[in-house]
């Protein structure tokens, strides 16, 4: 009898194919955070043939895949400082008067995250109508995807917030392993990238009085706030770079930024009678951008700001700490609290205005098939029990530089993210749940 050509279930080739499939599925997941990055260069199945791949720098999330083995657990990024110089006119001597180029470096560390799922034992399979083995993989995949999305969100926001619940895959900052979960330090917004909703000016720089953040329960997200954001980014030096969505034919003439808002902020904003016009504007822009999914669904476009709902709120309740930077030139973080007057009816939610290159997400090769994502399934106790494990080797970090302002003074600057804190109403009993 002629033997068939087969690939054994435990072979390295089979592991590689499964890992590549998981990696592609996670990279293409249909979520708001998944749509905030460009696509990786084609050929994910043969990714090991290319040592390093990177998505476009024109989107908020820049992903780098480094599949070189044994090169350490950090991926390096470079930043070219703004070039400030005047031309030399007429016949004046130009030789030897060139202005030098300077750049900074930053590194994103990666770490292994693994999620095991108990698939039960022989008797579990006999007693249940549910096939736990078939259910295990999609459940584990969804949890890992949520963990990656929420990790990105926390780094963008510069805080985890204090909302809890079973749907959160990243614990609050008081968890003993919080730093390990986030891999890289969670950095509070820099002074030039942190604003509060303000009833008079739309938005205003962070203020603190009596140890409490300068917000009132009436300082909610509104069109005035969005207008204030647009005015601010057009007035400040070196604002976050515009987002250039692939296929958008008016990206250069009509620059966009993306405003991630919490569900509570979104619903407060959507109550405005003009909100339907914003949804129509988003649909019209989608027609100019090959129907890119970022424009579709629960989004609105107002004054060059694309408003999108984030998956989970970055929320602070009355008495909770909010970290902020008190100096333009230092990363030292100060602490204020949410006003006690917010009580159990209101909280502070953080919206995040995103430009290009807001967050870097690095992936590295695992020892299981050479891909960033991997899965293992094994039996133990004499093949009576079975367990499935999905893992990823990755890390995220907010992109931050010390940026020369043109006078030799460098301001610590979150490159592509601005935090805007607003008041929101919360559901009865949420604070005590």
CSV table of C-alpha atoms in Angstrom, one decimal:
chain,number,residue,atom,x,y,z
A,1,UNK,CA,0.0,0.0,0.0
A,2,UNK,CA,1.4,3.4,-1.0
A,3,UNK,CA,1.8,5.9,1.9
A,4,UNK,CA,-0.1,9.2,1.6
A,5,UNK,CA,1.8,12.4,2.0
A,6,UNK,CA,0.7,13.9,5.3
A,7,UNK,CA,1.9,16.5,7.8
A,8,UNK,CA,1.7,15.0,11.3
A,9,UNK,CA,-0.4,17.0,13.8
A,10,UNK,CA,2.7,17.6,16.0
A,11,UNK,CA,5.1,18.6,13.3
A,12,UNK,CA,6.8,22.0,13.3
A,13,UNK,CA,5.2,22.7,9.9
A,14,UNK,CA,1.7,22.2,11.2
A,15,UNK,CA,2.5,24.4,14.2
A,16,UNK,CA,3.8,27.2,11.9
A,17,UNK,CA,0.6,27.1,9.7
A,18,UNK,CA,-1.6,27.3,12.7
A,19,UNK,CA,0.4,30.2,14.2
A,20,UNK,CA,0.3,32.1,11.0
A,21,UNK,CA,-3.4,31.7,10.8
A,22,UNK,CA,-3.8,33.0,14.3
A,23,UNK,CA,-1.6,36.0,13.6
A,24,UNK,CA,-3.4,36.9,10.5
A,25,UNK,CA,-6.8,36.6,12.2
A,26,UNK,CA,-5.8,38.8,15.1
A,27,UNK,CA,-4.2,41.4,12.8
A,28,UNK,CA,-7.5,41.5,10.7
A,29,UNK,CA,-9.9,41.5,13.6
A,30,UNK,CA,-13.0,43.7,13.1
A,31,UNK,CA,-12.6,46.1,16.0
A,32,UNK,CA,-12.1,49.8,16.4
A,33,UNK,CA,-8.5,49.3,17.6
A,34,UNK,CA,-7.9,46.8,14.9
A,35,UNK,CA,-8.9,49.4,12.2
A,36,UNK,CA,-6.6,52.1,13.6
A,37,UNK,CA,-3.5,50.7,12.0
A,38,UNK,CA,-2.5,49.9,8.5
A,39,UNK,CA,-2.1,46.4,7.1
A,40,UNK,CA,1.2,44.7,7.3
A,41,UNK,CA,3.2,44.1,4.0
A,42,UNK,CA,1.7,41.2,2.2
A,43,UNK,CA,3.0,37.7,2.7
A,44,UNK,CA,2.2,37.0,6.4
A,45,UNK,CA,2.4,33.3,5.7
A,46,UNK,CA,6.1,33.7,4.7
A,47,UNK,CA,6.8,36.3,7.3
A,48,UNK,CA,10.0,34.6,8.5
A,49,UNK,CA,11.5,35.4,5.1
A,50,UNK,CA,11.4,39.1,6.0
A,51,UNK,CA,13.2,40.0,9.2
A,52,UNK,CA,11.2,43.1,10.0
A,53,UNK,CA,7.9,44.5,8.7
A,54,UNK,CA,6.1,47.7,9.7
A,55,UNK,CA,2.7,49.2,9.0
A,56,UNK,CA,2.3,52.7,7.7
A,57,UNK,CA,3.3,55.6,10.0
A,58,UNK,CA,0.2,57.6,8.8
A,59,UNK,CA,-2.2,55.6,11.1
A,60,UNK,CA,-2.4,56.0,14.9
A,61,UNK,CA,-1.1,52.4,15.7
A,62,UNK,CA,2.3,51.5,14.1
A,63,UNK,CA,2.9,47.8,14.2
A,64,UNK,CA,6.3,46.3,13.8
A,65,UNK,CA,7.0,42.6,13.4
A,66,UNK,CA,10.5,41.5,14.2
A,67,UNK,CA,11.0,37.8,13.5
A,68,UNK,CA,14.8,37.7,14.1
A,69,UNK,CA,15.6,35.2,16.8
A,70,UNK,CA,17.9,35.7,19.7
A,71,UNK,CA,18.1,39.5,19.2
A,72,UNK,CA,16.7,40.5,22.6
A,73,UNK,CA,13.2,41.5,23.8
A,74,UNK,CA,13.1,45.1,22.5
A,75,UNK,CA,12.3,46.7,19.2
A,76,UNK,CA,13.8,50.1,18.4
A,77,UNK,CA,12.1,53.1,16.8
A,78,UNK,CA,13.8,56.4,15.6
A,79,UNK,CA,12.4,60.0,15.5
A,80,UNK,CA,13.9,62.8,13.4
A,81,UNK,CA,13.7,66.0,15.4
A,82,UNK,CA,11.9,69.0,13.7
A,83,UNK,CA,14.2,70.8,11.3
A,84,UNK,CA,14.4,74.5,12.0
A,85,UNK,CA,16.4,76.6,9.6
A,86,UNK,CA,16.1,79.6,7.3
A,87,UNK,CA,17.3,79.7,3.7
A,88,UNK,CA,20.4,81.7,2.8
A,89,UNK,CA,19.5,84.4,0.4
A,90,UNK,CA,21.3,85.8,-2.7
A,91,UNK,CA,25.1,85.6,-2.8
A,92,UNK,CA,25.6,85.1,0.9
A,93,UNK,CA,28.0,82.3,1.8
A,94,UNK,CA,26.2,79.0,2.2
A,95,UNK,CA,29.0,76.5,2.4
A,96,UNK,CA,29.7,75.2,5.8
A,97,UNK,CA,26.5,76.6,7.3
A,98,UNK,CA,24.4,73.5,7.0
A,99,UNK,CA,21.9,72.8,9.8
A,100,UNK,CA,22.5,69.4,11.3
A,101,UNK,CA,19.9,66.6,11.6
A,102,UNK,CA,19.2,65.1,15.0
A,103,UNK,CA,17.2,62.1,16.0
A,104,UNK,CA,16.1,60.3,19.1
A,105,UNK,CA,15.6,56.6,19.8
A,106,UNK,CA,12.9,54.8,21.7
A,107,UNK,CA,12.4,51.1,22.4
A,108,UNK,CA,9.4,49.0,22.9
A,109,UNK,CA,9.8,45.9,25.0
A,110,UNK,CA,7.9,42.7,24.2
A,111,UNK,CA,6.8,39.9,26.5
A,112,UNK,CA,5.0,36.6,26.3
A,113,UNK,CA,1.3,36.5,27.1
A,114,UNK,CA,-0.3,33.0,27.4
A,115,UNK,CA,-3.9,32.1,28.0
A,116,UNK,CA,-4.7,28.5,28.9
A,117,UNK,CA,-8.2,27.0,28.6
A,118,UNK,CA,-9.3,23.9,30.4
A,119,UNK,CA,-11.1,21.6,27.9
A,120,UNK,CA,-12.2,19.1,30.6
A,121,UNK,CA,-11.6,15.4,30.8
A,122,UNK,CA,-13.0,12.2,29.4
A,123,UNK,CA,-16.0,12.2,31.6
A,124,UNK,CA,-16.7,15.9,30.9
A,125,UNK,CA,-16.9,15.0,27.2
A,126,UNK,CA,-19.3,12.1,27.9
A,127,UNK,CA,-21.6,14.1,30.2
A,128,UNK,CA,-21.9,17.3,28.1
A,129,UNK,CA,-23.6,18.0,24.8
A,130,UNK,CA,-21.1,20.8,24.3
A,131,UNK,CA,-17.8,20.1,22.4
A,132,UNK,CA,-15.4,22.0,24.6
A,133,UNK,CA,-12.5,21.4,22.3
A,134,UNK,CA,-14.3,23.2,19.4
A,135,UNK,CA,-15.4,26.0,21.7
A,136,UNK,CA,-12.0,26.5,23.3
A,137,UNK,CA,-10.1,28.1,20.4
A,138,UNK,CA,-12.5,30.8,19.5
A,139,UNK,CA,-13.0,31.7,23.1
A,140,UNK,CA,-9.3,31.9,23.8
A,141,UNK,CA,-8.8,33.9,20.6
A,142,UNK,CA,-11.5,36.5,21.5
A,143,UNK,CA,-10.0,36.9,25.0
A,144,UNK,CA,-6.5,37.4,23.6
A,145,UNK,CA,-7.8,39.9,21.0
A,146,UNK,CA,-9.5,41.9,23.8
A,147,UNK,CA,-6.4,41.8,25.9
A,148,UNK,CA,-4.4,43.3,23.0
A,149,UNK,CA,-7.0,46.0,22.2
A,150,UNK,CA,-7.4,47.0,25.9
A,151,UNK,CA,-3.6,47.2,26.3
A,152,UNK,CA,-3.4,49.5,23.3
A,153,UNK,CA,-6.2,51.6,24.7
A,154,UNK,CA,-4.5,52.0,28.1
A,155,UNK,CA,-1.2,53.0,26.6
A,156,UNK,CA,-3.0,55.6,24.3
A,157,UNK,CA,-4.9,57.0,27.3
A,158,UNK,CA,-1.9,57.0,29.6
A,159,UNK,CA,-4.1,55.4,32.3
A,160,UNK,CA,-6.2,52.3,32.9
A,161,UNK,CA,-9.0,54.0,34.9
A,162,UNK,CA,-11.0,52.4,37.6
A,163,UNK,CA,-14.0,50.7,35.9
A,164,UNK,CA,-14.0,47.0,36.6
A,165,UNK,CA,-15.9,44.0,35.3
A,166,UNK,CA,-15.5,40.6,33.8
A,167,UNK,CA,-15.1,42.0,30.3
A,168,UNK,CA,-11.9,43.8,31.2
A,169,UNK,CA,-8.7,41.8,30.4
A,170,UNK,CA,-6.3,44.4,31.8
A,171,UNK,CA,-6.6,44.8,35.6
A,172,UNK,CA,-6.6,48.2,37.4
A,173,UNK,CA,-3.3,49.8,38.4
A,174,UNK,CA,-3.6,48.4,42.0
A,175,UNK,CA,-3.2,44.9,40.8
A,176,UNK,CA,0.2,43.5,41.8
A,177,UNK,CA,1.0,42.4,38.3
A,178,UNK,CA,-0.3,45.5,36.5
A,179,UNK,CA,3.1,46.5,35.1
A,180,UNK,CA,3.7,43.0,33.9
A,181,UNK,CA,0.4,42.9,32.0
A,182,UNK,CA,1.2,46.2,30.2
A,183,UNK,CA,4.8,45.2,29.4
A,184,UNK,CA,5.9,48.8,29.0
A,185,UNK,CA,5.3,51.7,31.4
A,186,UNK,CA,1.9,53.4,31.2
A,187,UNK,CA,2.8,57.1,30.8
A,188,UNK,CA,0.4,59.8,31.9
A,189,UNK,CA,-0.3,62.4,29.2
A,190,UNK,CA,2.4,65.1,28.7
A,191,UNK,CA,1.5,68.6,29.7
A,192,UNK,CA,1.1,69.7,26.0
A,193,UNK,CA,-1.1,66.8,25.3
A,194,UNK,CA,-3.7,66.9,28.1
A,195,UNK,CA,-6.8,69.0,28.2
A,196,UNK,CA,-10.1,69.3,30.1
A,197,UNK,CA,-13.6,70.0,28.7
A,198,UNK,CA,-14.4,73.6,29.5
A,199,UNK,CA,-17.8,75.3,29.2
A,200,UNK,CA,-16.3,78.6,28.1
A,201,UNK,CA,-13.5,77.7,25.7
A,202,UNK,CA,-14.4,74.2,24.7
A,203,UNK,CA,-11.2,72.8,26.1
A,204,UNK,CA,-8.6,74.1,28.5
A,205,UNK,CA,-5.3,72.9,29.8
A,206,UNK,CA,-5.4,70.8,32.9
A,207,UNK,CA,-6.0,72.8,36.1
A,208,UNK,CA,-6.1,71.6,39.7
A,209,UNK,CA,-7.7,73.4,42.7
A,210,UNK,CA,-7.5,72.0,46.3
A,211,UNK,CA,-6.0,68.8,44.9
A,212,UNK,CA,-9.1,68.2,42.7
A,213,UNK,CA,-9.0,68.2,38.9
A,214,UNK,CA,-10.7,71.3,37.4
A,215,UNK,CA,-13.9,69.7,36.0
A,216,UNK,CA,-17.6,70.2,36.9
A,217,UNK,CA,-20.4,67.7,36.2
A,218,UNK,CA,-21.6,70.0,33.4
A,219,UNK,CA,-18.3,69.8,31.5
A,220,UNK,CA,-19.5,67.1,29.1
A,221,UNK,CA,-18.4,66.2,25.5
A,222,UNK,CA,-20.1,68.5,23.0
A,223,UNK,CA,-19.6,70.1,19.6
A,224,UNK,CA,-18.1,73.1,21.4
A,225,UNK,CA,-15.5,70.7,22.9
A,226,UNK,CA,-14.7,69.2,19.5
A,227,UNK,CA,-14.4,72.7,18.0
A,228,UNK,CA,-12.1,73.6,20.9
A,229,UNK,CA,-10.0,70.5,20.1
A,230,UNK,CA,-9.7,71.5,16.4
A,231,UNK,CA,-8.8,75.0,17.3
A,232,UNK,CA,-6.2,73.8,19.7
A,233,UNK,CA,-4.4,71.4,17.3
A,234,UNK,CA,-4.3,74.2,14.7
A,235,UNK,CA,-2.8,76.6,17.2
A,236,UNK,CA,-0.2,74.6,19.1
A,237,UNK,CA,3.3,73.9,17.8
A,238,UNK,CA,3.9,70.5,16.3
A,239,UNK,CA,0.4,69.0,16.8
A,240,UNK,CA,-0.2,65.3,16.3
A,241,UNK,CA,0.3,64.5,12.6
A,242,UNK,CA,-2.9,64.0,10.5
A,243,UNK,CA,-4.2,60.5,10.0
A,244,UNK,CA,-4.0,59.4,6.4
A,245,UNK,CA,-6.4,56.5,5.8
A,246,UNK,CA,-5.4,54.2,2.9
A,247,UNK,CA,-7.3,55.1,-0.2
A,248,UNK,CA,-8.6,58.5,1.1
A,249,UNK,CA,-8.2,60.8,-2.0
A,250,UNK,CA,-8.7,64.0,0.1
A,251,UNK,CA,-6.3,63.0,2.9
A,252,UNK,CA,-3.9,65.9,2.1
A,253,UNK,CA,-6.5,68.6,1.4
A,254,UNK,CA,-8.8,67.7,4.3
A,255,UNK,CA,-6.7,66.3,7.2
A,256,UNK,CA,-8.3,64.1,9.8
A,257,UNK,CA,-7.7,63.2,13.4
A,258,UNK,CA,-9.6,60.4,15.1
A,259,UNK,CA,-11.3,61.0,18.5
A,260,UNK,CA,-11.9,57.9,20.5
A,261,UNK,CA,-14.7,58.5,23.0
A,262,UNK,CA,-16.2,56.3,25.6
A,263,UNK,CA,-19.8,54.9,25.1
A,264,UNK,CA,-21.1,57.5,27.7
A,265,UNK,CA,-19.3,60.4,25.9
A,266,UNK,CA,-20.6,59.1,22.6
A,267,UNK,CA,-24.2,59.0,23.8
A,268,UNK,CA,-24.0,62.5,25.3
A,269,UNK,CA,-22.6,63.8,22.0
A,270,UNK,CA,-25.1,61.9,19.9
A,271,UNK,CA,-28.0,63.6,21.7
A,272,UNK,CA,-27.2,66.8,19.8
A,273,UNK,CA,-29.8,67.3,17.0
A,274,UNK,CA,-27.0,67.9,14.5
A,275,UNK,CA,-25.4,64.5,15.1
A,276,UNK,CA,-27.2,62.9,12.2
A,277,UNK,CA,-25.5,65.3,9.9
A,278,UNK,CA,-22.2,64.2,11.4
A,279,UNK,CA,-23.0,60.6,10.5
A,280,UNK,CA,-23.9,61.6,7.0
A,281,UNK,CA,-20.5,63.5,6.7
A,282,UNK,CA,-18.7,60.3,7.8
A,283,UNK,CA,-20.5,58.3,5.1
A,284,UNK,CA,-19.6,60.9,2.5
A,285,UNK,CA,-16.0,60.8,3.5
A,286,UNK,CA,-16.1,57.0,3.4
A,287,UNK,CA,-17.1,57.2,-0.3
A,288,UNK,CA,-13.8,59.1,-0.9
A,289,UNK,CA,-11.8,56.5,1.0
A,290,UNK,CA,-12.9,53.3,-0.7
A,291,UNK,CA,-15.4,52.6,2.1
A,292,UNK,CA,-12.6,52.2,4.7
A,293,UNK,CA,-14.3,50.5,7.7
A,294,UNK,CA,-13.1,53.2,10.1
A,295,UNK,CA,-15.7,55.5,8.6
A,296,UNK,CA,-18.5,53.0,9.0
A,297,UNK,CA,-20.7,52.1,12.0
A,298,UNK,CA,-21.2,54.4,15.0
A,299,UNK,CA,-19.0,57.2,13.9
A,300,UNK,CA,-19.5,60.9,13.1
A,301,UNK,CA,-17.3,63.5,11.3
A,302,UNK,CA,-17.2,67.0,12.6
A,303,UNK,CA,-14.7,69.8,11.8
A,304,UNK,CA,-12.0,67.4,10.6
A,305,UNK,CA,-12.4,65.1,13.7
A,306,UNK,CA,-13.7,61.5,13.2
A,307,UNK,CA,-15.5,60.5,16.3
A,308,UNK,CA,-15.4,56.8,17.1
A,309,UNK,CA,-16.6,54.8,20.1
A,310,UNK,CA,-13.9,53.0,22.0
A,311,UNK,CA,-14.5,49.5,23.3
A,312,UNK,CA,-14.2,50.2,27.0
A,313,UNK,CA,-14.2,53.5,28.9
A,314,UNK,CA,-11.1,54.9,30.7
A,315,UNK,CA,-13.1,56.1,33.7
A,316,UNK,CA,-12.3,57.8,37.0
A,317,UNK,CA,-14.9,58.0,39.8
A,318,UNK,CA,-15.2,60.6,42.6
A,319,UNK,CA,-12.0,60.5,44.7
A,320,UNK,CA,-10.0,58.5,42.2
A,321,UNK,CA,-6.6,59.7,41.2
A,322,UNK,CA,-5.8,61.2,37.8
A,323,UNK,CA,-2.1,61.5,37.0
A,324,UNK,CA,-0.9,64.5,35.0
A,325,UNK,CA,2.3,66.3,34.0
A,326,UNK,CA,2.9,69.6,35.7
A,327,UNK,CA,5.9,70.6,33.6
A,328,UNK,CA,6.5,70.8,29.8
A,329,UNK,CA,10.1,69.6,30.3
A,330,UNK,CA,9.8,66.7,32.8
A,331,UNK,CA,8.1,63.3,32.8
A,332,UNK,CA,7.5,63.6,36.5
A,333,UNK,CA,3.8,62.8,37.2
A,334,UNK,CA,1.6,64.7,39.6
A,335,UNK,CA,-1.7,63.5,41.1
A,336,UNK,CA,-5.1,65.1,41.4
A,337,UNK,CA,-8.4,63.5,42.3
A,338,UNK,CA,-11.9,63.6,40.7
A,339,UNK,CA,-14.0,66.1,42.7
A,340,UNK,CA,-16.0,64.7,45.5
A,341,UNK,CA,-19.0,66.6,44.2
A,342,UNK,CA,-19.3,64.0,41.3
A,343,UNK,CA,-20.6,61.6,44.0
A,344,UNK,CA,-22.2,58.4,42.7
A,345,UNK,CA,-23.9,60.0,39.7
A,346,UNK,CA,-21.0,61.3,37.6
A,347,UNK,CA,-17.5,60.3,36.6
A,348,UNK,CA,-14.7,61.5,34.4
A,349,UNK,CA,-14.1,59.7,31.1
A,350,UNK,CA,-11.0,60.2,29.0
A,351,UNK,CA,-11.4,60.8,25.2
A,352,UNK,CA,-8.3,60.3,23.1
A,353,UNK,CA,-7.5,62.4,20.0
A,354,UNK,CA,-5.3,60.3,17.8
A,355,UNK,CA,-3.0,61.4,15.0
A,356,UNK,CA,-0.4,59.3,13.2
A,357,UNK,CA,2.1,57.4,15.2
A,358,UNK,CA,0.4,57.5,18.5
A,359,UNK,CA,1.3,54.1,19.7
A,360,UNK,CA,3.9,51.5,18.7
A,361,UNK,CA,3.0,47.8,18.9
A,362,UNK,CA,5.9,45.4,18.5
A,363,UNK,CA,5.7,41.7,17.8
A,364,UNK,CA,8.5,39.1,18.0
A,365,UNK,CA,9.0,35.5,17.1
A,366,UNK,CA,8.0,32.7,19.4
A,367,UNK,CA,9.7,29.4,19.6
A,368,UNK,CA,6.5,27.7,18.5
A,369,UNK,CA,6.6,28.0,14.7
A,370,UNK,CA,8.5,31.3,14.6
A,371,UNK,CA,5.4,33.5,14.6
A,372,UNK,CA,4.2,36.1,17.1
A,373,UNK,CA,1.1,34.2,17.9
A,374,UNK,CA,1.1,30.5,18.8
A,375,UNK,CA,-1.1,27.8,20.2
A,376,UNK,CA,-0.5,24.5,21.9
A,377,UNK,CA,-2.9,21.7,22.8
A,378,UNK,CA,-1.9,18.9,25.1
A,379,UNK,CA,-3.2,16.0,27.1
A,380,UNK,CA,-2.0,14.9,30.5
A,381,UNK,CA,-2.9,12.5,33.3
A,382,UNK,CA,-2.6,9.6,30.9
A,383,UNK,CA,-4.5,11.4,28.2
A,384,UNK,CA,-7.6,11.8,30.4
A,385,UNK,CA,-7.4,15.7,30.5
A,386,UNK,CA,-6.9,18.2,27.8
A,387,UNK,CA,-5.8,21.8,27.8
A,388,UNK,CA,-5.5,24.5,25.0
A,389,UNK,CA,-3.2,27.4,25.2
A,390,UNK,CA,-3.0,30.5,23.0
A,391,UNK,CA,0.0,32.9,23.3
A,392,UNK,CA,1.4,36.0,21.8
A,393,UNK,CA,4.8,37.8,22.1
A,394,UNK,CA,4.2,41.5,21.9
A,395,UNK,CA,4.4,44.8,23.6
A,396,UNK,CA,2.9,48.3,23.2
A,397,UNK,CA,4.1,51.8,24.2
A,398,UNK,CA,2.9,55.3,23.6
A,399,UNK,CA,5.2,57.1,21.2
A,400,UNK,CA,6.9,59.9,23.1
A,401,UNK,CA,9.8,62.2,22.4
A,402,UNK,CA,11.6,65.2,23.8
A,403,UNK,CA,10.8,67.6,21.0
A,404,UNK,CA,12.9,70.7,20.3
A,405,UNK,CA,10.6,73.8,20.2
A,406,UNK,CA,13.1,75.8,18.1
A,407,UNK,CA,14.7,77.6,21.0
A,408,UNK,CA,16.8,74.7,22.3
A,409,UNK,CA,14.2,73.8,24.9
A,410,UNK,CA,12.8,70.3,24.5
A,411,UNK,CA,9.2,69.6,25.5
A,412,UNK,CA,8.3,66.0,26.5
A,413,UNK,CA,5.6,65.3,23.9
A,414,UNK,CA,3.3,62.4,23.2
A,415,UNK,CA,3.7,62.3,19.5
A,416,UNK,CA,0.3,61.3,18.3
A,417,UNK,CA,-2.1,61.3,21.2
A,418,UNK,CA,-4.0,64.0,23.1
A,419,UNK,CA,-6.1,63.2,26.2
A,420,UNK,CA,-9.3,65.1,26.8
A,421,UNK,CA,-11.1,64.5,30.1
A,422,UNK,CA,-14.8,65.2,30.4
A,423,UNK,CA,-17.6,64.6,32.8
A,424,UNK,CA,-20.1,61.8,32.1
A,425,UNK,CA,-23.3,60.5,33.8
A,426,UNK,CA,-23.0,57.0,35.0
A,427,UNK,CA,-25.7,54.4,35.6
A,428,UNK,CA,-27.3,54.2,39.1
A,429,UNK,CA,-25.3,51.9,41.3
A,430,UNK,CA,-22.3,51.6,39.0
A,431,UNK,CA,-19.9,53.2,41.5
A,432,UNK,CA,-20.9,50.8,44.3
A,433,UNK,CA,-21.1,47.7,42.0
